Amino acid sequence: MAAQEPIWRDFVTAQNQGNGYLLATTITPEPPAAEPARLYNFQRWTNAYSVQTDLRYKLQYNPDLRLDKKEAGTWLEVFTAYYHFVGKLLAAEEAQNATKSRDADWTAVYESWKEVVSALYRGYNNTVLDAWTIPCLYVAGKYLRVFAIKADETAASQRDSGMAFGGGIEEDAFASVGQNDKLEDAARQINRLFALCLSDRAPIEDSRKWALYYMANLLFKTYFRLNSINLSKNILRSLQAGSAEMPPLTAFPRAHQVTFKYYSGVIAFLDEDYATASENLTAAYNICQARASKNKELILTYLIPTQMLTSHRLPTSTLLQQSPHLDRLFTPITRAIRPASLHAFTQALEAGEEDFVKRRIYLTLERGRDIILRNLFRRVFIAGGYETPKEGEAPTGQPMRRTRVPVKEFAAALMVSGAEVGDGEGGVDGDEVECLIANCIYKVRFPLAFATALFLYAFSPFLFLSSPGYLAMARVMETTRSRSQLCPSLARSKERGRGKQTKRRKERKDN
């Protein structure tokens, strides 16, 4: 028994000190770095026939432990299940290390670990285990997800090799069935743990609610992997409904805060609620540790497109160069937007399309065309110079910029930038140019009028829109044609917008 003493030494110390994190190390599937043989020693300490007797002796007759009968009984259940789990885990690891990964029974490992989780669940549900032990729930939920993923990957490998279902036609028939069977089951088990914490009515200092955000984050990770992102909204609604009886988010560990804000921001991003996404992602980035470069990279993957869309802010080269991944994704995009090159922007989108679609940011980045058009039209406006004083008119102190800009000047700028506004016969499709300009005007909610084929700028009550970029777009369209004659151009604009919405819905469905 001497070889097994360290696990009981840690258990006794944790119980006497009320140290939940030390207690959790006694049931973790990963041995401490300083004691790599801990799991082997624990398995050899007893056998399957006498494990309960030996454990009962350790728990009830140890003079250094002061556990009541119910608590000792709960830990007896937990360690008995843990002992059987260790045997399954070591067998699977040995098979995998011997390059026999297909012989590693990770499904059995998952099922045996689920027994450990169930024993812990009963202990908390019966109010036997105190709130200071909730790090054990962290370990339970974390590895439930890990082993579920390994079990599903092993099952998928067997299906691919024809070992499952006998191969042949049966393999095709069952190709879409049970591919994430264990992970879906793990999501249900973790949801039980989440509900267990949420329903606790104990005083807040002794409440299981301190594990809520950790469990919520585990569910977010699981639902995202299952591509069931809508289920994450149920978690957000549950937390919002119970917020009055919960500690504020700022009272939880920083790691819990960062992860929760990140996933909340990504969920809002996918719902096209970019203002909320920007708020949550910015908060996650600001409180993320400076050394957590991987976490910052994940946050910026969604924060950069969000900031581009909501505030037209582009990332600096210094920021992007801190991460080769971000540099590869976004540097071509920013290099196209700054000089207002539609051709370069299209090429950048096509080059990174696979990565952008995988991360569900493609259609958001595609809206960067609006920024390019704004910059382009602004340059046309500035290049137009100033009004020539009329004959006999006294010069004013400050020259006024030109208030009439011919459509052909915008068309020329679009052609130079690489926009597809040709009419197929070597000329320019004027309707297409007007359509692009009308879209820009609509997006700044400026009034439209029709008289001549010019864009006019006049002082109006909408001066809060008079930023340099919007000044170029805030021209009031006047044309010699009637409003009804221009409607086909605007109708095509609406059809194009509906087409993008359809593409976005299809992308969500495919992903």
Coordinates of C-alpha atoms in Angstrom, one line a residue:
M1 CA 0.0 0.0 0.0
A2 CA 3.0 2.3 0.4
A3 CA 3.2 2.9 -3.3
Q4 CA -0.3 4.3 -3.3
E5 CA 0.1 6.6 -0.3
P6 CA 0.5 9.9 -2.3
I7 CA -3.1 9.8 -3.6
W8 CA -4.4 9.5 0.0
R9 CA -2.0 12.0 1.3
D10 CA -3.4 14.5 -1.2
F11 CA -7.0 13.5 -0.4
V12 CA -6.5 13.9 3.4
T13 CA -4.7 17.2 2.9
A14 CA -7.4 18.5 0.6
Q15 CA -10.2 17.5 3.0
N16 CA -8.5 19.0 6.1
Q17 CA -7.6 22.3 4.3
G18 CA -10.8 22.6 2.2
N19 CA -8.7 22.7 -1.0
G20 CA -11.0 21.8 -3.9
Y21 CA -8.3 22.0 -6.6
L22 CA -6.0 19.6 -4.7
L23 CA -9.0 17.3 -4.1
A24 CA -9.7 17.3 -7.9
T25 CA -6.2 16.0 -8.6
T26 CA -7.0 12.8 -6.7
I27 CA -9.6 11.8 -9.4
T28 CA -8.0 13.3 -12.5
P29 CA -7.3 11.0 -15.5
E30 CA -3.9 12.7 -15.9
P31 CA -1.2 12.0 -13.3
P32 CA 0.9 14.8 -11.9
A33 CA 4.1 15.6 -13.8
A34 CA 6.1 14.8 -10.6
E35 CA 4.4 11.4 -10.3
P36 CA 3.8 9.9 -13.7
A37 CA 3.1 6.4 -12.3
R38 CA 0.3 7.4 -10.0
L39 CA -2.5 5.7 -12.0
Y40 CA -0.5 2.5 -12.4
N41 CA 0.2 2.5 -8.6
F42 CA -3.5 3.1 -7.9
Q43 CA -4.5 0.2 -10.1
R44 CA -2.0 -2.2 -8.5
W45 CA -2.9 -1.1 -5.0
T46 CA -5.9 -3.5 -4.9
N47 CA -8.0 -5.6 -7.2
A48 CA -11.5 -5.5 -8.6
Y49 CA -12.8 -8.0 -6.0
S50 CA -11.6 -6.2 -2.9
V51 CA -11.6 -2.6 -4.1
Q52 CA -14.6 -1.6 -2.1
T53 CA -13.4 -3.2 1.1
D54 CA -10.0 -1.6 0.8
L55 CA -11.5 1.8 0.0
R56 CA -13.9 1.7 2.8
Y57 CA -11.1 1.0 5.2
K58 CA -9.2 4.0 3.9
L59 CA -12.2 6.3 4.1
Q60 CA -13.8 5.3 7.4
Y61 CA -10.9 4.1 9.5
N62 CA -8.3 6.7 8.6
P63 CA -7.5 8.7 11.8
D64 CA -6.5 11.8 9.8
L65 CA -9.9 12.0 8.0
R66 CA -13.1 13.3 9.6
L67 CA -15.8 12.3 7.2
D68 CA -19.4 11.6 8.2
K69 CA -21.0 8.4 7.1
K70 CA -22.8 9.8 4.1
E71 CA -19.8 11.7 2.8
A72 CA -17.6 8.6 3.2
G73 CA -20.2 6.6 1.3
T74 CA -20.2 9.1 -1.5
W75 CA -16.4 9.1 -1.9
L76 CA -16.5 5.3 -1.7
E77 CA -18.8 5.3 -4.8
V78 CA -16.6 7.9 -6.6
F79 CA -13.3 6.1 -6.0
T80 CA -14.7 2.7 -6.8
A81 CA -15.9 4.0 -10.2
Y82 CA -12.6 5.8 -10.6
Y83 CA -10.7 2.5 -9.9
H84 CA -12.6 0.7 -12.7
F85 CA -12.1 3.7 -15.0
V86 CA -8.3 3.7 -14.5
G87 CA -8.1 0.1 -15.7
K88 CA -10.0 1.0 -18.9
L89 CA -7.9 4.1 -19.5
L90 CA -4.5 2.4 -19.0
A91 CA -5.6 -0.4 -21.4
A92 CA -6.6 2.1 -24.1
E93 CA -3.4 4.1 -23.7
E94 CA -1.2 1.0 -23.9
A95 CA -3.0 -0.1 -27.1
Q96 CA -2.6 3.3 -28.6
N97 CA 1.1 3.6 -27.6
A98 CA 1.7 0.2 -29.2
T99 CA 0.5 1.6 -32.5
K100 CA -2.7 -0.4 -32.2
S101 CA -5.0 2.7 -32.0
R102 CA -7.9 0.7 -33.5
D103 CA -7.7 -1.7 -30.6
A104 CA -8.0 1.2 -28.0
D105 CA -11.5 1.0 -26.6
W106 CA -12.2 4.7 -26.0
T107 CA -15.9 4.0 -25.9
A108 CA -15.4 1.8 -22.8
V109 CA -13.2 4.6 -21.3
Y110 CA -15.9 7.1 -21.9
E111 CA -18.6 4.9 -20.3
S112 CA -16.5 4.2 -17.3
W113 CA -15.7 7.9 -16.8
K114 CA -19.4 8.6 -17.0
E115 CA -19.8 6.4 -14.0
V116 CA -17.4 8.6 -12.1
V117 CA -19.4 11.6 -13.2
S118 CA -22.7 10.0 -12.1
A119 CA -21.3 9.2 -8.7
L120 CA -20.2 12.8 -8.2
Y121 CA -23.6 14.0 -9.5
R122 CA -25.4 12.0 -6.9
G123 CA -23.2 13.4 -4.2
Y124 CA -23.9 17.0 -5.1
N125 CA -27.6 16.3 -5.8
N126 CA -28.0 14.8 -2.3
T127 CA -26.2 17.8 -0.8
V128 CA -23.5 15.5 0.6
L129 CA -20.5 17.2 -1.0
D130 CA -19.8 20.8 -0.1
A131 CA -19.4 23.7 -2.6
W132 CA -15.7 24.0 -2.0
T133 CA -15.3 20.6 -3.8
I134 CA -16.7 21.9 -7.1
P135 CA -13.3 21.7 -8.9
C136 CA -14.1 18.0 -9.0
L137 CA -17.0 19.0 -11.3
Y138 CA -14.6 20.9 -13.5
V139 CA -12.5 17.7 -13.9
A140 CA -15.7 15.6 -14.5
G141 CA -17.1 17.8 -17.2
K142 CA -13.8 18.5 -18.9
Y143 CA -12.7 14.9 -19.4
L144 CA -16.2 13.7 -20.2
R145 CA -16.0 15.9 -23.3
V146 CA -12.4 14.8 -24.1
F147 CA -13.2 11.0 -23.9
A148 CA -16.4 11.5 -25.9
I149 CA -14.4 13.1 -28.7
K150 CA -11.8 10.3 -28.7
A151 CA -14.6 7.6 -28.7
D152 CA -16.3 9.2 -31.7
E153 CA -13.0 9.6 -33.6
T154 CA -12.2 5.9 -33.0
A155 CA -15.7 4.9 -34.2
A156 CA -15.3 7.1 -37.2
S157 CA -11.9 5.5 -38.0
Q158 CA -13.5 2.1 -37.8
R159 CA -16.3 3.1 -40.1
D160 CA -13.8 4.5 -42.6
S161 CA -11.8 1.2 -42.6
G162 CA -14.9 -0.9 -42.9
M163 CA -14.5 -2.4 -39.4
A164 CA -17.9 -1.1 -38.3
F165 CA -21.2 -2.4 -39.7
G166 CA -19.3 -5.0 -41.7
G167 CA -18.2 -2.5 -44.4
G168 CA -19.6 -2.5 -48.0
I169 CA -23.2 -1.2 -48.5
E170 CA -23.9 -1.1 -44.8
E171 CA -21.1 1.5 -44.4
D172 CA -22.8 3.8 -46.8
A173 CA -26.2 3.2 -45.2
F174 CA -25.0 4.2 -41.8
A175 CA -22.5 6.9 -42.9
S176 CA -24.5 9.8 -41.4
V177 CA -25.7 7.9 -38.2
G178 CA -24.0 8.2 -34.9
Q179 CA -20.9 10.1 -36.0
N180 CA -21.0 12.2 -32.8
D181 CA -23.0 9.8 -30.7
K182 CA -20.8 10.0 -27.6
L183 CA -20.2 13.8 -27.8
E184 CA -24.0 14.3 -28.0
D185 CA -24.4 12.1 -24.9
A186 CA -21.6 14.1 -23.2
A187 CA -23.5 17.3 -23.9
R188 CA -26.5 15.9 -22.2
Q189 CA -24.5 14.9 -19.2
I190 CA -22.7 18.3 -18.9
N191 CA -26.1 19.9 -19.2
R192 CA -27.2 17.9 -16.1
L193 CA -24.2 19.3 -14.2
F194 CA -25.1 22.8 -15.4
A195 CA -28.7 22.4 -14.2
L196 CA -27.4 21.0 -10.9
C197 CA -25.4 24.2 -10.3
L198 CA -28.1 26.5 -11.5
S199 CA -30.8 25.1 -9.3
D200 CA -28.7 25.3 -6.1
R201 CA -30.5 27.4 -3.4
A202 CA -27.7 27.4 -0.8
P203 CA -26.3 30.8 0.3
I204 CA -24.0 32.2 -2.3
E205 CA -20.8 31.6 -0.3
D206 CA -21.6 27.9 -0.1
S207 CA -23.3 27.6 -3.5
R208 CA -22.5 25.4 -6.5
K209 CA -23.3 28.4 -8.7
W210 CA -19.6 29.2 -8.7
A211 CA -19.3 26.4 -11.2
L212 CA -21.9 27.8 -13.6
Y213 CA -19.7 29.7 -16.0
Y214 CA -17.2 26.8 -16.3
M215 CA -20.1 24.4 -17.1
A216 CA -21.6 27.0 -19.5
N217 CA -18.3 27.3 -21.3
L218 CA -17.9 23.5 -21.6
L219 CA -21.4 23.4 -23.2
F220 CA -20.5 26.2 -25.6
K221 CA -17.4 24.3 -26.7
T222 CA -19.4 21.1 -27.1
Y223 CA -22.3 22.6 -29.0
F224 CA -19.9 24.4 -31.3
R225 CA -18.2 21.2 -32.1
L226 CA -21.5 19.5 -32.7
N227 CA -22.5 22.5 -34.9
S228 CA -25.6 23.0 -32.7
I229 CA -24.9 26.6 -32.0
N230 CA -28.6 27.4 -31.4
L231 CA -28.5 25.3 -28.3
S232 CA -26.0 27.7 -26.9
K233 CA -28.7 30.4 -26.8
N234 CA -30.6 28.3 -24.3
I235 CA -27.6 28.5 -21.9
L236 CA -27.5 32.2 -22.3
R237 CA -31.2 32.5 -21.6
S238 CA -30.9 30.4 -18.5
L239 CA -28.0 32.5 -17.2
Q240 CA -29.9 35.7 -17.9
A241 CA -33.1 34.4 -16.2
G242 CA -31.1 33.4 -13.1
S243 CA -28.8 36.4 -13.0
A244 CA -30.6 38.0 -10.0
E245 CA -29.6 35.1 -7.8
M246 CA -26.0 34.7 -9.1
P247 CA -22.8 36.5 -8.4
P248 CA -21.7 39.0 -11.0
L249 CA -19.6 37.7 -13.8
T250 CA -16.7 39.8 -12.6
A251 CA -16.6 37.8 -9.4
F252 CA -15.7 34.6 -11.2
P253 CA -12.2 33.6 -12.2
R254 CA -10.8 35.5 -15.1
A255 CA -10.5 32.4 -17.3
H256 CA -14.2 31.8 -16.9
Q257 CA -14.9 35.4 -17.8
V258 CA -12.8 35.5 -21.0
T259 CA -14.2 32.2 -22.3
F260 CA -17.8 33.2 -21.6
K261 CA -17.4 36.6 -23.2
Y262 CA -15.7 35.1 -26.2
Y263 CA -18.4 32.6 -26.9
S264 CA -21.2 35.2 -26.2
G265 CA -19.5 37.4 -28.8
V266 CA -19.2 34.7 -31.4
I267 CA -22.9 33.7 -30.9
A268 CA -23.9 37.3 -31.4
F269 CA -21.6 37.6 -34.4
L270 CA -23.2 34.6 -36.1
D271 CA -26.6 36.1 -35.3
E272 CA -25.4 39.3 -37.1
D273 CA -25.9 41.3 -33.9
Y274 CA -22.5 43.0 -34.5
A275 CA -22.9 45.7 -31.8
T276 CA -23.3 43.0 -29.1
A277 CA -20.6 40.9 -30.6
S278 CA -18.2 43.9 -30.6
E279 CA -19.0 44.6 -26.9
N280 CA -18.4 41.0 -25.8
L281 CA -15.3 40.3 -27.9
T282 CA -13.7 43.6 -26.9
A283 CA -14.3 42.8 -23.2
A284 CA -12.8 39.3 -23.7
Y285 CA -9.8 40.7 -25.4
N286 CA -9.2 43.4 -22.8
I287 CA -9.3 41.0 -19.8
C288 CA -7.4 38.2 -21.6
Q289 CA -3.9 37.6 -20.2
A290 CA -1.1 39.1 -22.3
R291 CA 0.7 35.7 -22.5
A292 CA -2.4 33.9 -23.8
S293 CA -1.5 34.4 -27.4
K294 CA -3.7 31.6 -28.7
N295 CA -6.7 32.9 -26.9
K296 CA -6.1 36.4 -28.2
E297 CA -5.8 35.0 -31.7
L298 CA -9.2 33.3 -31.4
I299 CA -10.8 36.5 -30.1
L300 CA -9.3 38.6 -32.9
T301 CA -10.5 36.2 -35.6
Y302 CA -14.0 37.5 -34.9
L303 CA -13.2 40.9 -33.4
I304 CA -11.4 42.2 -36.5
P305 CA -14.3 41.6 -38.9
T306 CA -16.7 42.9 -36.4
Q307 CA -14.8 46.2 -36.0
M308 CA -14.4 46.5 -39.7
L309 CA -18.2 46.3 -40.1
T310 CA -19.3 48.4 -37.1
S311 CA -16.7 51.1 -36.9
H312 CA -14.8 50.7 -40.2
R313 CA -11.6 50.2 -38.2
L314 CA -8.8 48.1 -39.8
P315 CA -6.2 46.2 -37.8
T316 CA -2.7 47.6 -37.7
S317 CA 0.2 45.7 -39.3
T318 CA 1.8 45.5 -35.8
L319 CA -1.2 43.7 -34.4
L320 CA -1.4 41.3 -37.3
Q321 CA 2.3 40.5 -37.3
Q322 CA 2.0 39.2 -33.7
S323 CA 0.2 36.1 -35.1
P324 CA 1.2 34.4 -38.4
H325 CA -2.3 33.0 -38.6
L326 CA -4.0 36.4 -38.4
D327 CA -1.4 37.9 -40.7
R328 CA -2.1 35.3 -43.3
L329 CA -5.9 35.8 -43.0
F330 CA -6.3 39.5 -42.8
T331 CA -3.3 41.3 -44.2
P332 CA -4.4 40.8 -47.9
I333 CA -7.9 42.1 -46.9
T334 CA -6.5 45.3 -45.2
R335 CA -4.1 45.9 -48.1
A336 CA -7.0 45.9 -50.5
I337 CA -9.3 48.1 -48.4
R338 CA -6.8 50.9 -47.7
P339 CA -6.1 51.8 -51.3
A340 CA -9.8 51.0 -52.2
S341 CA -8.9 48.2 -54.7
L342 CA -12.0 46.1 -55.4
H343 CA -10.0 43.8 -57.6
A344 CA -7.4 43.1 -54.9
F345 CA -10.2 42.6 -52.4
T346 CA -11.9 40.0 -54.5
Q347 CA -8.6 38.2 -55.0
A348 CA -8.0 38.2 -51.2
L349 CA -11.5 36.8 -50.5
E350 CA -11.0 34.1 -53.0
A351 CA -7.6 33.1 -51.7
G352 CA -8.8 32.8 -48.1
E353 CA -12.3 31.6 -48.9
E354 CA -11.8 28.1 -47.4
D355 CA -10.5 29.5 -44.1
F356 CA -13.1 32.3 -44.0
V357 CA -16.0 29.9 -44.6
K358 CA -14.7 27.4 -42.0
R359 CA -14.6 30.1 -39.4
R360 CA -18.0 31.6 -40.6
I361 CA -16.6 35.0 -41.3
Y362 CA -16.6 35.0 -45.1
L363 CA -19.9 36.9 -45.6
T364 CA -19.1 39.4 -42.9
L365 CA -15.7 40.1 -44.6
E366 CA -17.5 40.3 -47.9
R367 CA -19.3 43.4 -46.6
G368 CA -16.0 45.1 -46.6
R369 CA -16.8 46.1 -50.2
D370 CA -19.0 48.8 -48.7
I371 CA -15.9 50.3 -47.0
I372 CA -14.0 50.2 -50.3
L373 CA -16.9 51.9 -52.1
R374 CA -17.0 54.6 -49.4
N375 CA -13.3 55.2 -49.7
L376 CA -13.5 55.3 -53.5
F377 CA -16.4 57.7 -53.7
R378 CA -14.7 59.9 -51.1
R379 CA -11.6 60.1 -53.3
V380 CA -13.7 61.0 -56.3
F381 CA -15.3 63.8 -54.2
I382 CA -12.0 65.1 -53.0
A383 CA -10.4 64.9 -56.5
G384 CA -13.3 67.0 -57.8
G385 CA -11.7 70.1 -56.3
Y386 CA -13.5 73.3 -55.6
E387 CA -16.3 75.3 -57.1
T388 CA -15.3 78.0 -59.6
P389 CA -16.7 81.4 -58.5
K390 CA -19.5 82.6 -60.7
E391 CA -18.9 85.6 -62.9
G392 CA -19.4 88.8 -60.9
E393 CA -19.7 86.9 -57.6
A394 CA -17.6 88.2 -54.8
P395 CA -15.1 85.6 -53.5
T396 CA -15.7 84.2 -50.1
G397 CA -13.1 83.6 -47.4
Q398 CA -13.2 79.8 -47.7
P399 CA -13.6 78.0 -51.1
M400 CA -16.4 75.5 -51.4
R401 CA -15.9 72.0 -52.7
R402 CA -17.7 71.1 -55.9
T403 CA -21.4 70.2 -55.1
R404 CA -22.1 68.5 -58.5
V405 CA -20.2 65.3 -59.4
P406 CA -21.0 63.6 -62.7
V407 CA -21.9 59.9 -62.5
K408 CA -19.2 59.2 -65.2
E409 CA -16.5 60.2 -62.7
F410 CA -17.7 57.6 -60.2
A411 CA -17.9 55.1 -63.1
A412 CA -14.3 55.8 -64.1
A413 CA -13.2 55.3 -60.5
L414 CA -15.0 52.0 -60.3
M415 CA -13.5 50.8 -63.5
V416 CA -10.0 51.7 -62.3
S417 CA -10.6 49.9 -59.0
G418 CA -11.6 46.7 -60.7
A419 CA -15.4 46.8 -60.2
E420 CA -17.5 44.8 -62.6
V421 CA -19.6 47.6 -64.0
G422 CA -19.0 47.0 -67.7
D423 CA -21.9 46.6 -70.1
G424 CA -20.2 43.8 -72.1
E425 CA -19.6 46.0 -75.1
G426 CA -16.5 47.9 -73.9
G427 CA -18.6 50.6 -72.2
V428 CA -19.9 51.2 -68.7
D429 CA -23.3 50.1 -67.3
G430 CA -24.6 53.4 -66.0
D431 CA -27.5 51.6 -64.2
E432 CA -25.0 49.4 -62.3
V433 CA -23.0 52.5 -61.2
E434 CA -26.1 54.3 -60.1
C435 CA -27.2 51.2 -58.2
L436 CA -23.9 51.0 -56.2
I437 CA -24.2 54.7 -55.4
A438 CA -27.8 54.4 -54.4
N439 CA -26.9 51.5 -52.1
C440 CA -24.3 53.7 -50.4
I441 CA -26.7 56.5 -50.0
Y442 CA -29.3 54.2 -48.5
K443 CA -26.9 52.9 -45.9
V444 CA -26.4 56.4 -44.5
R445 CA -30.1 57.0 -44.6
F446 CA -29.8 60.1 -46.8
P447 CA -32.8 61.5 -48.7
L448 CA -33.0 60.8 -52.5
A449 CA -34.2 63.2 -55.1
F450 CA -34.2 62.9 -58.9
A451 CA -33.5 65.6 -61.6
T452 CA -30.2 65.3 -63.5
A453 CA -27.5 62.7 -63.9
L454 CA -25.5 64.4 -61.1
F455 CA -24.9 63.8 -57.5
L456 CA -25.6 66.9 -55.4
Y457 CA -24.5 67.8 -51.9
A458 CA -26.3 70.5 -49.9
F459 CA -26.3 71.4 -46.3
S460 CA -29.1 69.7 -44.5
P461 CA -30.3 68.6 -41.0
F462 CA -28.2 65.4 -41.4
L463 CA -24.8 67.0 -40.7
F464 CA -24.1 64.3 -38.1
L465 CA -23.3 62.2 -41.1
S466 CA -20.8 64.6 -42.5
S467 CA -17.7 62.5 -41.9
P468 CA -15.2 62.5 -44.8
G469 CA -16.3 59.1 -46.0
Y470 CA -20.0 59.9 -45.9
L471 CA -19.7 63.2 -47.6
A472 CA -18.8 61.4 -50.8
M473 CA -21.8 59.2 -50.5
A474 CA -24.3 61.8 -49.3
R475 CA -25.0 63.2 -52.7
V476 CA -28.6 63.6 -53.6
M477 CA -29.3 61.8 -56.8
E478 CA -31.0 63.9 -59.5
T479 CA -31.8 62.5 -62.9
T480 CA -33.8 63.6 -65.9
R481 CA -35.5 60.3 -65.9
S482 CA -38.5 59.8 -63.6
R483 CA -38.3 57.9 -60.3
S484 CA -40.2 55.0 -61.9
Q485 CA -37.6 54.7 -64.6
L486 CA -34.8 54.3 -62.0
C487 CA -36.7 51.6 -60.1
P488 CA -35.3 48.7 -62.1
S489 CA -31.8 49.7 -60.9
L490 CA -32.8 49.9 -57.3
A491 CA -34.8 46.6 -57.7
R492 CA -31.7 44.9 -58.9
S493 CA -29.9 46.2 -55.8
K494 CA -32.6 44.7 -53.6
E495 CA -32.4 41.4 -55.4
R496 CA -28.7 41.4 -54.9
G497 CA -29.2 41.9 -51.2
R498 CA -31.7 39.1 -51.0
G499 CA -29.3 36.8 -52.9
K500 CA -26.6 37.5 -50.3
Q501 CA -29.1 36.7 -47.5
T502 CA -30.0 33.5 -49.2
K503 CA -26.3 32.6 -49.5
R504 CA -25.7 33.4 -45.8
R505 CA -28.6 31.1 -44.8
K506 CA -27.3 28.3 -47.0
E507 CA -23.8 28.7 -45.5
R508 CA -25.3 28.4 -42.0
K509 CA -27.2 25.3 -43.0
D510 CA -24.1 23.7 -44.6
N511 CA -21.9 24.4 -41.6

